């Protein structure tokens, strides 16, 4: 279906035909008969209401489109009322409305300059569709699929992140009434449930869960820095911990704009640590309807949370962050993956799993814990196997990426494997080692090296091992591929930029025009590989 711009596109395409008949028959666009009014406590400090009573459906609808978490959405819970004037000393002032895809958000500012964000608990998946007849046709159906998400999943996800050593926000479930402090935003934001949390941006030295970082930035900023300076780097092990946590809680929606990056200036270096955000898809339950089961077959990223993580499903579970993973995890070996997985597993004891569900609405804690703790125990024990599966998956096509500065890539054979050293060239100083990685030909059939901008050198030493197809993308600049005397490059292809003249053609190296120079010329071009629409 043309016009779909988000990760929900395959879902809409997959069920369009079946939905059309039901919509035209008057069944799809479920109009709630009016959600029950919130029941206010005597002191008006809390309200009691259901997060989404509109998702209640009959047996036929649930047979086709899933039971999902409809019962959780329909259960009334007691929620504190947020009053902007007293939420923090000096009160909170609304700044800007927003939202990524289906979320409804509102930025708030405190007198000390710290910012917070309200994120709606209820979502609208129909935002995945461009305006027009397709949205009109499928709006009710897509909106209904919000019920596949666990409305209170952000609470345990944050607690598990803390235990696993992953940076995180601290969401609080609140109700915002017809608060005068909303001002011009009152009509759109009053009388709804939200998650209130610190906005992961700017100076966060006062927030421990953001690592007391002097600066938190978005993915565009972080990725641009990596391509600009060899001294900028992401803690690959910290990112792997976060990705394993994603898999533990079944959060398949981890595109680049779902991350923030805590920034720590060091002596001559700039270090980033990941801060995952928006846990909307944690504990996702999708394939329990006839149509949704069919959709999940054709769009395997819609992974239902269950007690076991099937290794063949790791691909689908992680696909939305594939480009980011290949960018940030290449420096890690199989042993690194094993060690990090063992560490994360050890950090998530049974007591931690139980405690993770001791927050959130009191009415739901016992039932959610009874359902999810046993499943998390089983998934936790799978983490080492899942990590090895993911290592093998990423290394089928490995990336090693340079910057817009001058670099030297040295390729050599070590014990039948391919060793690649990436060094930053520094005028008047010895080259500085950035990455040193060995690739096993049984695991890595293809290795892509990207020089990007700068005058780069690709040096092929000795007899390179057979079985690994090496592709050199030199990018912009005056680049060279050189071989040592008597070298046998094996399967190496040199992709040159537009108009580049090859003054020396190394023996045994194939030379071809770069098919996608708009993605490989320099750091700015490279950013087009990512979903950075936040």
Coordinates of C-alpha atoms in Angstrom, one line a residue:
X1 CA 0.0 0.0 0.0
X2 CA 1.8 3.2 -1.1
X3 CA 1.9 6.1 1.4
X4 CA 2.8 4.1 4.5
X5 CA 5.8 5.7 6.1
X6 CA 6.3 3.8 9.4
X7 CA 7.1 0.3 10.7
X8 CA 3.4 -0.3 10.8
X9 CA 3.2 -0.2 7.0
X10 CA 3.4 -4.0 6.5
X11 CA 0.6 -4.5 9.0
X12 CA -1.7 -2.2 7.1
X13 CA -0.8 -3.7 3.8
X14 CA -1.2 -7.3 5.1
X15 CA -4.7 -6.9 6.4
X16 CA -6.1 -4.3 4.0
X17 CA -8.2 -6.7 2.0
X18 CA -9.8 -8.4 5.0
X19 CA -10.3 -5.1 6.7
X20 CA -12.0 -3.5 3.8
X21 CA -14.9 -5.9 3.9
X22 CA -15.3 -5.5 7.7
X23 CA -15.0 -1.7 7.5
X24 CA -17.4 -1.3 4.7
X25 CA -19.7 -3.6 6.7
X26 CA -19.6 -1.2 9.6
X27 CA -17.5 -3.4 11.9
X28 CA -14.0 -2.0 11.8
X29 CA -14.2 1.6 13.1
X30 CA -15.2 0.8 16.6
X31 CA -16.6 3.9 18.2
X32 CA -16.5 3.8 22.0
X33 CA -19.9 4.5 23.4
X34 CA -18.1 7.1 25.5
X35 CA -15.4 6.1 27.9
X36 CA -16.6 6.1 31.5
X37 CA -15.8 9.4 33.3
X38 CA -12.9 9.3 35.8
X39 CA -14.0 8.6 39.3
X40 CA -12.3 11.3 41.4
X41 CA -11.2 10.6 45.0
X42 CA -12.6 12.8 47.8
X43 CA -9.4 14.9 47.9
X44 CA -9.1 15.0 44.1
X45 CA -5.6 13.7 44.4
X46 CA -6.3 10.5 42.4
X47 CA -8.7 9.3 39.8
X48 CA -9.9 5.8 38.9
X49 CA -10.4 4.9 35.3
X50 CA -9.5 2.4 32.6
X51 CA -6.6 3.1 30.2
X52 CA -8.5 2.0 27.1
X53 CA -12.1 0.8 27.5
X54 CA -12.7 1.5 23.8
X55 CA -10.6 -1.7 23.0
X56 CA -13.3 -4.0 24.3
X57 CA -14.5 -6.2 21.5
X58 CA -16.7 -9.2 20.9
X59 CA -15.7 -12.7 20.3
X60 CA -15.8 -12.6 16.5
X61 CA -13.6 -9.5 16.3
X62 CA -11.1 -11.0 18.8
X63 CA -11.0 -14.2 16.8
X64 CA -9.8 -12.3 13.7
X65 CA -7.8 -9.4 15.3
X66 CA -6.7 -10.8 18.6
X67 CA -7.5 -10.7 22.3
X68 CA -4.2 -8.8 22.9
X69 CA -4.2 -6.9 26.1
X70 CA -7.8 -5.7 25.9
X71 CA -8.6 -6.9 29.4
X72 CA -5.7 -4.9 30.8
X73 CA -6.7 -1.8 28.9
X74 CA -10.3 -2.2 30.2
X75 CA -9.4 -2.6 33.9
X76 CA -10.0 0.5 36.0
X77 CA -6.8 1.6 37.8
X78 CA -6.1 4.3 40.4
X79 CA -3.8 7.0 39.1
X80 CA -2.4 10.2 40.7
X81 CA -3.5 13.5 39.3
X82 CA -0.8 15.7 37.9
X83 CA -1.2 19.4 38.7
X84 CA 1.2 21.4 36.6
X85 CA 1.5 24.2 39.2
X86 CA 2.7 21.9 41.9
X87 CA 4.3 19.0 40.1
X88 CA 7.8 20.3 40.8
X89 CA 8.9 23.4 42.8
X90 CA 7.8 26.4 40.7
X91 CA 5.5 24.3 38.5
X92 CA 5.7 23.0 35.0
X93 CA 5.0 25.1 31.9
X94 CA 4.0 23.5 28.5
X95 CA 6.4 24.3 25.7
X96 CA 5.7 22.3 22.6
X97 CA 3.3 19.6 21.4
X98 CA 4.7 16.7 19.5
X99 CA 4.8 13.0 19.0
X100 CA 6.7 10.3 17.1
X101 CA 4.4 8.5 14.7
X102 CA 1.4 7.5 16.9
X103 CA 2.4 9.0 20.3
X104 CA 0.8 12.2 21.6
X105 CA 3.4 14.1 23.6
X106 CA 3.8 17.5 25.4
X107 CA 7.1 19.0 26.4
X108 CA 7.1 20.7 29.8
X109 CA 9.7 23.0 31.4
X110 CA 10.5 23.7 35.1
X111 CA 11.9 27.0 36.4
X112 CA 15.4 25.5 36.8
X113 CA 15.4 24.7 33.0
X114 CA 14.9 21.0 33.4
X115 CA 12.5 19.6 30.9
X116 CA 9.9 16.8 31.1
X117 CA 7.6 15.1 28.7
X118 CA 4.1 13.8 28.8
X119 CA 3.6 10.8 26.6
X120 CA 0.1 9.5 26.0
X121 CA -0.6 6.0 27.2
X122 CA -3.1 5.5 24.5
X123 CA -1.8 5.6 20.9
X124 CA -3.1 5.9 17.4
X125 CA -1.5 3.6 14.9
X126 CA -3.5 5.2 12.1
X127 CA -0.8 7.9 12.1
X128 CA 1.2 5.4 10.1
X129 CA -1.0 6.2 7.1
X130 CA -0.9 9.2 4.8
X131 CA -4.1 11.3 4.9
X132 CA -6.7 10.1 2.4
X133 CA -9.1 7.3 1.8
X134 CA -6.7 4.6 3.0
X135 CA -6.5 6.2 6.4
X136 CA -10.3 6.7 6.5
X137 CA -10.7 3.0 5.6
X138 CA -8.2 1.6 8.1
X139 CA -8.2 4.1 10.8
X140 CA -10.4 2.1 13.2
X141 CA -8.5 -1.1 12.5
X142 CA -5.1 0.4 13.2
X143 CA -6.3 2.3 16.2
X144 CA -7.7 -1.0 17.6
X145 CA -4.2 -2.6 17.3
X146 CA -3.0 -0.4 20.1
X147 CA -4.4 -3.1 22.3
X148 CA -1.5 -5.3 21.2
X149 CA 0.7 -3.2 23.5
X150 CA 0.9 -3.5 27.2
X151 CA -0.2 -0.1 28.6
X152 CA 2.0 -0.4 31.7
X153 CA 5.1 -2.1 30.3
X154 CA 7.3 1.0 30.7
X155 CA 7.4 0.4 34.5
X156 CA 9.1 -3.0 34.6
X157 CA 11.2 -2.1 31.5
X158 CA 12.7 0.8 33.5
X159 CA 13.4 -1.3 36.6
X160 CA 15.0 -4.1 34.5
X161 CA 17.2 -1.5 32.8
X162 CA 18.4 -0.2 36.1
X163 CA 19.3 -3.7 37.3
X164 CA 21.0 -4.5 34.0
X165 CA 23.1 -1.3 34.0
X166 CA 21.3 0.3 31.1
X167 CA 20.6 4.1 31.3
X168 CA 16.9 4.9 31.3
X169 CA 14.1 7.5 32.0
X170 CA 11.8 7.1 35.0
X171 CA 8.2 7.1 33.9
X172 CA 5.3 7.9 36.2
X173 CA 1.7 7.2 35.3
X174 CA -0.4 10.3 35.8
X175 CA -3.8 11.7 34.9
X176 CA -4.0 15.2 33.5
X177 CA -7.4 16.8 34.0
X178 CA -8.7 20.1 32.7
X179 CA -5.6 21.8 34.2
X180 CA -5.5 25.6 33.6
X181 CA -1.8 25.3 33.3
X182 CA -2.1 23.6 30.0
X183 CA -3.1 26.9 28.4
X184 CA -3.5 26.7 24.7
X185 CA -2.9 22.9 24.9
X186 CA -5.9 22.3 27.1
X187 CA -8.3 21.2 24.4
X188 CA -5.9 18.6 23.0
X189 CA -4.3 17.2 26.2
X190 CA -6.8 17.5 29.0
X191 CA -8.5 14.5 30.6
X192 CA -6.1 11.7 29.6
X193 CA -3.5 9.3 31.0
X194 CA 0.1 10.0 30.4
X195 CA 3.6 8.8 31.3
X196 CA 5.5 11.7 32.8
X197 CA 9.3 11.4 32.6
X198 CA 12.5 13.4 32.3
X199 CA 13.1 14.5 28.8
X200 CA 16.3 12.8 27.7
X201 CA 18.0 15.9 26.2
X202 CA 20.6 18.5 27.2
X203 CA 22.3 18.7 30.6
X204 CA 21.4 15.7 32.8
X205 CA 24.1 15.9 35.5
X206 CA 21.4 15.8 38.2
X207 CA 19.8 12.6 36.9
X208 CA 21.5 9.4 38.0
X209 CA 19.6 7.1 35.5
X210 CA 21.0 9.2 32.7
X211 CA 24.5 8.6 34.1
X212 CA 24.8 12.2 35.3
X213 CA 25.7 13.0 31.7
X214 CA 26.6 16.7 31.0
X215 CA 24.9 16.3 27.7
X216 CA 22.3 14.0 26.2
X217 CA 21.9 14.1 22.4
X218 CA 19.8 12.4 19.7
X219 CA 20.9 9.7 17.3
X220 CA 21.6 12.2 14.5
X221 CA 24.0 14.1 16.6
X222 CA 25.8 10.9 17.8
X223 CA 26.1 9.4 14.4
X224 CA 27.3 12.6 12.8
X225 CA 30.0 12.8 15.6
X226 CA 31.2 9.3 14.9
X227 CA 31.7 10.1 11.2
X228 CA 33.4 13.4 11.9
X229 CA 36.0 12.4 14.5
X230 CA 37.9 9.2 15.0
X231 CA 38.1 10.1 18.7
X232 CA 34.3 9.8 19.1
X233 CA 33.0 6.4 20.1
X234 CA 30.0 4.6 21.5
X235 CA 30.5 2.1 24.3
X236 CA 29.8 -1.0 22.3
X237 CA 29.3 -3.2 25.3
X238 CA 26.8 -0.8 26.8
X239 CA 24.9 -0.8 23.6
X240 CA 24.9 -4.6 23.5
X241 CA 23.5 -4.6 27.1
X242 CA 20.7 -2.4 25.9
X243 CA 20.0 -4.5 22.9
X244 CA 19.8 -7.7 25.0
X245 CA 17.4 -6.0 27.3
X246 CA 15.3 -5.1 24.2
X247 CA 15.2 -8.8 23.3
X248 CA 14.4 -9.8 26.9
X249 CA 11.3 -7.6 27.0
X250 CA 10.4 -8.3 23.4
X251 CA 10.7 -4.7 22.3
X252 CA 11.0 -4.9 18.5
X253 CA 10.6 -1.2 17.8
X254 CA 14.1 0.1 18.3
X255 CA 14.7 2.3 15.2
X256 CA 17.3 5.1 15.5
X257 CA 14.9 7.7 16.8
X258 CA 14.0 5.5 19.8
X259 CA 17.4 6.2 21.3
X260 CA 19.2 9.0 23.1
X261 CA 22.9 9.2 23.9
X262 CA 24.5 10.3 27.1
X263 CA 27.7 12.2 26.2
X264 CA 30.9 12.1 28.3
X265 CA 33.9 14.2 27.2
X266 CA 37.1 12.5 28.0
X267 CA 40.8 13.3 27.6
X268 CA 41.0 13.8 23.8
X269 CA 37.9 11.6 23.2
X270 CA 34.1 11.8 23.2
X271 CA 32.2 8.9 24.6
X272 CA 28.5 8.0 24.1
X273 CA 26.3 5.6 26.1
X274 CA 22.9 4.6 24.9
X275 CA 19.6 5.7 26.5
X276 CA 16.7 3.6 25.1
X277 CA 13.4 5.4 25.2
X278 CA 9.7 4.9 24.3
X279 CA 9.1 1.3 25.5
X280 CA 5.7 1.2 23.8
X281 CA 6.2 -2.2 22.2
X282 CA 7.7 -4.0 25.3
X283 CA 5.7 -7.3 26.0
X284 CA 4.0 -7.0 22.6
X285 CA 1.1 -9.4 22.1
X286 CA 0.1 -9.6 18.4
X287 CA -0.3 -13.0 16.9
X288 CA -3.4 -14.3 18.8
X289 CA -5.9 -13.5 16.1
X290 CA -6.3 -15.1 12.7
X291 CA -5.5 -12.0 10.7
X292 CA -2.7 -10.8 13.0
X293 CA -1.1 -14.2 12.9
X294 CA -1.0 -14.1 9.1
X295 CA 0.5 -10.6 9.2
X296 CA 3.2 -11.7 11.6
X297 CA 4.2 -14.5 9.1
X298 CA 4.7 -11.9 6.4
X299 CA 6.1 -9.2 8.7
X300 CA 8.2 -11.1 11.2
X301 CA 9.3 -8.0 13.1
X302 CA 5.9 -8.0 14.9
X303 CA 7.2 -10.5 17.5
X304 CA 4.8 -11.6 20.1
X305 CA 6.2 -11.8 23.7
X306 CA 6.2 -15.4 24.9
X307 CA 8.1 -17.6 27.3
X308 CA 10.8 -18.6 24.8
X309 CA 12.7 -16.6 22.2
X310 CA 12.9 -18.8 19.2
X311 CA 16.4 -18.4 17.7
X312 CA 15.1 -18.2 14.2
X313 CA 13.0 -15.2 15.3
X314 CA 16.0 -13.1 16.5
X315 CA 16.3 -11.7 13.0
X316 CA 12.7 -10.3 13.0
X317 CA 12.9 -9.2 16.6
X318 CA 16.0 -7.0 15.9
X319 CA 15.4 -5.9 12.3
X320 CA 14.3 -2.3 13.0
X321 CA 17.7 -1.4 14.5
X322 CA 19.8 -3.5 12.1
X323 CA 21.8 -0.5 10.6
X324 CA 22.5 0.9 14.0
X325 CA 23.6 -2.5 15.3
X326 CA 26.0 -3.1 12.4
X327 CA 27.4 0.4 13.0
X328 CA 28.0 0.1 16.7
X329 CA 28.6 -3.6 17.4
X330 CA 31.2 -4.5 14.8
X331 CA 34.1 -4.0 17.2
X332 CA 32.8 -6.8 19.5
X333 CA 33.9 -10.4 19.1
X334 CA 31.9 -13.6 19.8
X335 CA 33.5 -13.8 23.2
X336 CA 32.4 -10.2 23.9
X337 CA 28.8 -11.1 23.1
X338 CA 29.1 -14.1 25.4
X339 CA 30.5 -12.2 28.3
X340 CA 27.9 -9.4 28.1
X341 CA 25.0 -11.8 27.9
X342 CA 26.3 -13.7 30.9
X343 CA 26.6 -10.4 32.8
X344 CA 23.1 -9.3 31.9
X345 CA 21.7 -12.6 32.9
X346 CA 23.4 -12.6 36.2
X347 CA 22.2 -9.0 37.0
X348 CA 18.5 -10.1 36.5
X349 CA 17.9 -12.3 39.5
X350 CA 14.5 -13.8 40.3
X351 CA 14.1 -11.1 43.0
X352 CA 14.8 -8.4 40.4
X353 CA 12.2 -9.8 38.1
X354 CA 9.6 -9.9 40.8
X355 CA 10.4 -6.4 42.0
X356 CA 10.1 -5.0 38.5
X357 CA 6.3 -5.5 38.8
X358 CA 6.0 -3.9 42.2
X359 CA 5.4 -0.5 40.5
X360 CA 2.6 0.8 38.3
X361 CA -1.1 0.7 39.1
X362 CA -1.7 -1.3 42.3
X363 CA -4.7 -3.1 40.7
X364 CA -2.6 -4.7 38.1
X365 CA 0.7 -5.6 39.9
X366 CA -0.2 -9.1 41.0
X367 CA -1.8 -10.2 37.7
X368 CA 1.0 -8.8 35.6
X369 CA 3.7 -10.3 37.8
X370 CA 2.0 -13.7 37.7
X371 CA 1.9 -13.6 33.9
X372 CA 5.3 -12.1 33.1
X373 CA 7.7 -13.1 35.8
X374 CA 7.8 -16.8 34.8
X375 CA 8.2 -15.9 31.1
X376 CA 11.0 -13.5 31.9
X377 CA 12.8 -16.1 33.9
X378 CA 12.9 -18.4 30.9
X379 CA 13.9 -15.7 28.5
X380 CA 16.6 -14.6 30.8
X381 CA 18.2 -18.0 30.7
X382 CA 18.2 -17.9 26.9
X383 CA 20.2 -14.6 26.7
X384 CA 23.6 -16.3 26.0
X385 CA 22.2 -18.4 23.2
X386 CA 20.2 -15.4 21.8
X387 CA 23.4 -13.3 21.9
X388 CA 25.4 -15.8 19.9
X389 CA 22.6 -16.1 17.4
X390 CA 22.6 -12.3 17.0
X391 CA 26.4 -12.2 16.7
X392 CA 26.2 -14.7 13.9
X393 CA 23.4 -12.8 12.2
X394 CA 25.2 -9.4 12.3
X395 CA 28.4 -10.9 11.1
X396 CA 27.0 -12.4 8.0
X397 CA 27.4 -9.0 6.5
X398 CA 29.8 -7.0 8.7
X399 CA 30.5 -3.3 8.5
X400 CA 33.6 -1.4 9.4
X401 CA 33.2 2.4 8.9
X402 CA 35.7 5.2 8.8
X403 CA 35.2 8.9 9.2
X404 CA 35.7 12.0 7.1
X405 CA 39.3 12.1 8.3
X406 CA 42.1 10.2 6.8
X407 CA 42.3 6.5 7.8
X408 CA 44.3 3.4 7.0
X409 CA 42.7 0.0 6.8
X410 CA 45.2 -2.9 7.1
X411 CA 43.9 -6.3 6.0
X412 CA 46.0 -9.4 6.8
X413 CA 45.6 -13.1 7.4
X414 CA 45.8 -14.6 11.0
X415 CA 45.3 -18.3 11.5
X416 CA 43.0 -18.7 8.5
X417 CA 40.9 -15.7 9.5
X418 CA 40.9 -12.1 8.2
X419 CA 42.3 -9.4 10.5
X420 CA 41.3 -5.8 9.9
X421 CA 43.0 -2.9 11.7
X422 CA 41.5 0.6 11.4
X423 CA 43.9 3.4 12.2
X424 CA 43.5 7.1 12.2
X425 CA 46.2 8.9 10.3
X426 CA 47.6 11.9 12.2
X427 CA 50.0 14.3 10.4
X428 CA 53.5 14.3 12.0
X429 CA 52.4 11.6 14.5
X430 CA 52.2 7.8 14.4
X431 CA 48.9 6.4 13.3
X432 CA 46.4 5.7 16.1
X433 CA 44.6 2.3 16.3
X434 CA 40.8 2.7 16.4
X435 CA 39.6 -0.9 15.8
X436 CA 41.3 -4.3 15.6
X437 CA 39.0 -7.1 14.7
X438 CA 39.4 -10.6 13.3
X439 CA 36.7 -12.1 11.1
X440 CA 36.1 -15.9 10.8
X441 CA 35.3 -16.9 7.3
X442 CA 32.8 -19.5 8.6
X443 CA 30.8 -16.7 10.2
X444 CA 31.5 -13.7 8.0
X445 CA 31.0 -14.4 4.2
X446 CA 30.9 -10.6 3.5
X447 CA 32.8 -7.7 5.0
X448 CA 32.1 -4.1 3.9
X449 CA 34.7 -1.4 4.6
X450 CA 33.7 2.2 4.2
X451 CA 36.3 5.0 4.0
X452 CA 33.8 7.9 3.6
X453 CA 35.6 11.3 3.4
X454 CA 39.3 11.9 3.8
X455 CA 42.3 10.5 1.9
X456 CA 42.1 6.8 2.9
X457 CA 44.5 3.9 2.4
X458 CA 43.4 0.3 2.1
X459 CA 46.5 -1.9 2.6
X460 CA 46.3 -5.6 1.7
X461 CA 49.1 -7.6 3.2
X462 CA 50.1 -11.1 2.3
X463 CA 47.7 -13.9 1.3
X464 CA 44.3 -13.0 2.4
X465 CA 42.0 -15.9 3.4
X466 CA 39.5 -17.2 0.9
X467 CA 35.8 -17.4 1.7
X468 CA 35.3 -13.7 2.7
X469 CA 34.1 -11.3 0.1
X470 CA 35.7 -8.0 1.0
X471 CA 34.1 -4.8 -0.5
X472 CA 36.1 -1.6 -0.2
X473 CA 34.0 1.6 -0.6
X474 CA 36.5 4.4 -0.7
X475 CA 34.1 7.4 -0.7
X476 CA 35.3 10.9 -1.4
X477 CA 38.9 12.0 -1.2
X478 CA 42.1 10.8 -2.8
X479 CA 42.1 7.1 -1.9
X480 CA 44.5 4.3 -2.5
X481 CA 44.4 0.5 -2.4
X482 CA 47.9 -0.9 -2.1
X483 CA 49.3 -4.5 -1.7
X484 CA 52.5 -5.8 -0.3
X485 CA 54.9 -7.6 -2.6
X486 CA 53.6 -11.0 -3.5
X487 CA 50.2 -10.4 -1.9
X488 CA 47.2 -12.4 -3.0
X489 CA 44.1 -10.4 -2.2
X490 CA 41.6 -13.2 -2.6
X491 CA 38.0 -11.9 -3.2
X492 CA 38.4 -8.1 -2.9
X493 CA 36.4 -5.6 -4.8
X494 CA 37.2 -1.8 -4.8
X495 CA 34.2 0.4 -5.3
X496 CA 35.3 3.9 -6.5
X497 CA 33.4 7.2 -6.4
X498 CA 32.1 9.1 -9.4
X499 CA 34.8 10.4 -11.7
X500 CA 37.6 8.9 -9.6
X501 CA 40.7 8.0 -11.6
X502 CA 42.7 4.9 -10.6
X503 CA 46.4 5.6 -11.0
X504 CA 47.5 2.2 -9.8
X505 CA 45.4 -1.0 -10.2
X506 CA 46.5 -3.5 -7.6
X507 CA 46.9 -7.0 -9.1
X508 CA 44.0 -9.4 -8.1
X509 CA 41.7 -6.6 -7.0
X510 CA 38.5 -6.0 -8.9
X511 CA 37.6 -2.4 -9.5
X512 CA 34.0 -1.2 -10.0
X513 CA 32.0 2.0 -9.8
X514 CA 30.3 2.6 -6.5
X515 CA 26.6 1.8 -7.1
X516 CA 25.4 4.0 -4.2
X517 CA 27.8 7.0 -3.9
X518 CA 25.0 9.0 -2.4
X519 CA 25.3 6.8 0.7
X520 CA 29.1 6.3 0.9
X521 CA 30.7 9.6 -0.2
X522 CA 31.1 11.1 3.3
X523 CA 29.7 11.2 6.8
X524 CA 26.7 13.4 5.8
X525 CA 25.8 10.9 3.0
X526 CA 26.2 8.0 5.3
X527 CA 23.5 9.3 7.7
X528 CA 20.8 8.6 5.1
X529 CA 21.0 4.9 6.0
X530 CA 19.2 5.6 9.3
X531 CA 15.7 6.5 10.5
X532 CA 16.4 9.9 12.0
X533 CA 13.0 11.5 11.9
X534 CA 12.8 12.5 15.5

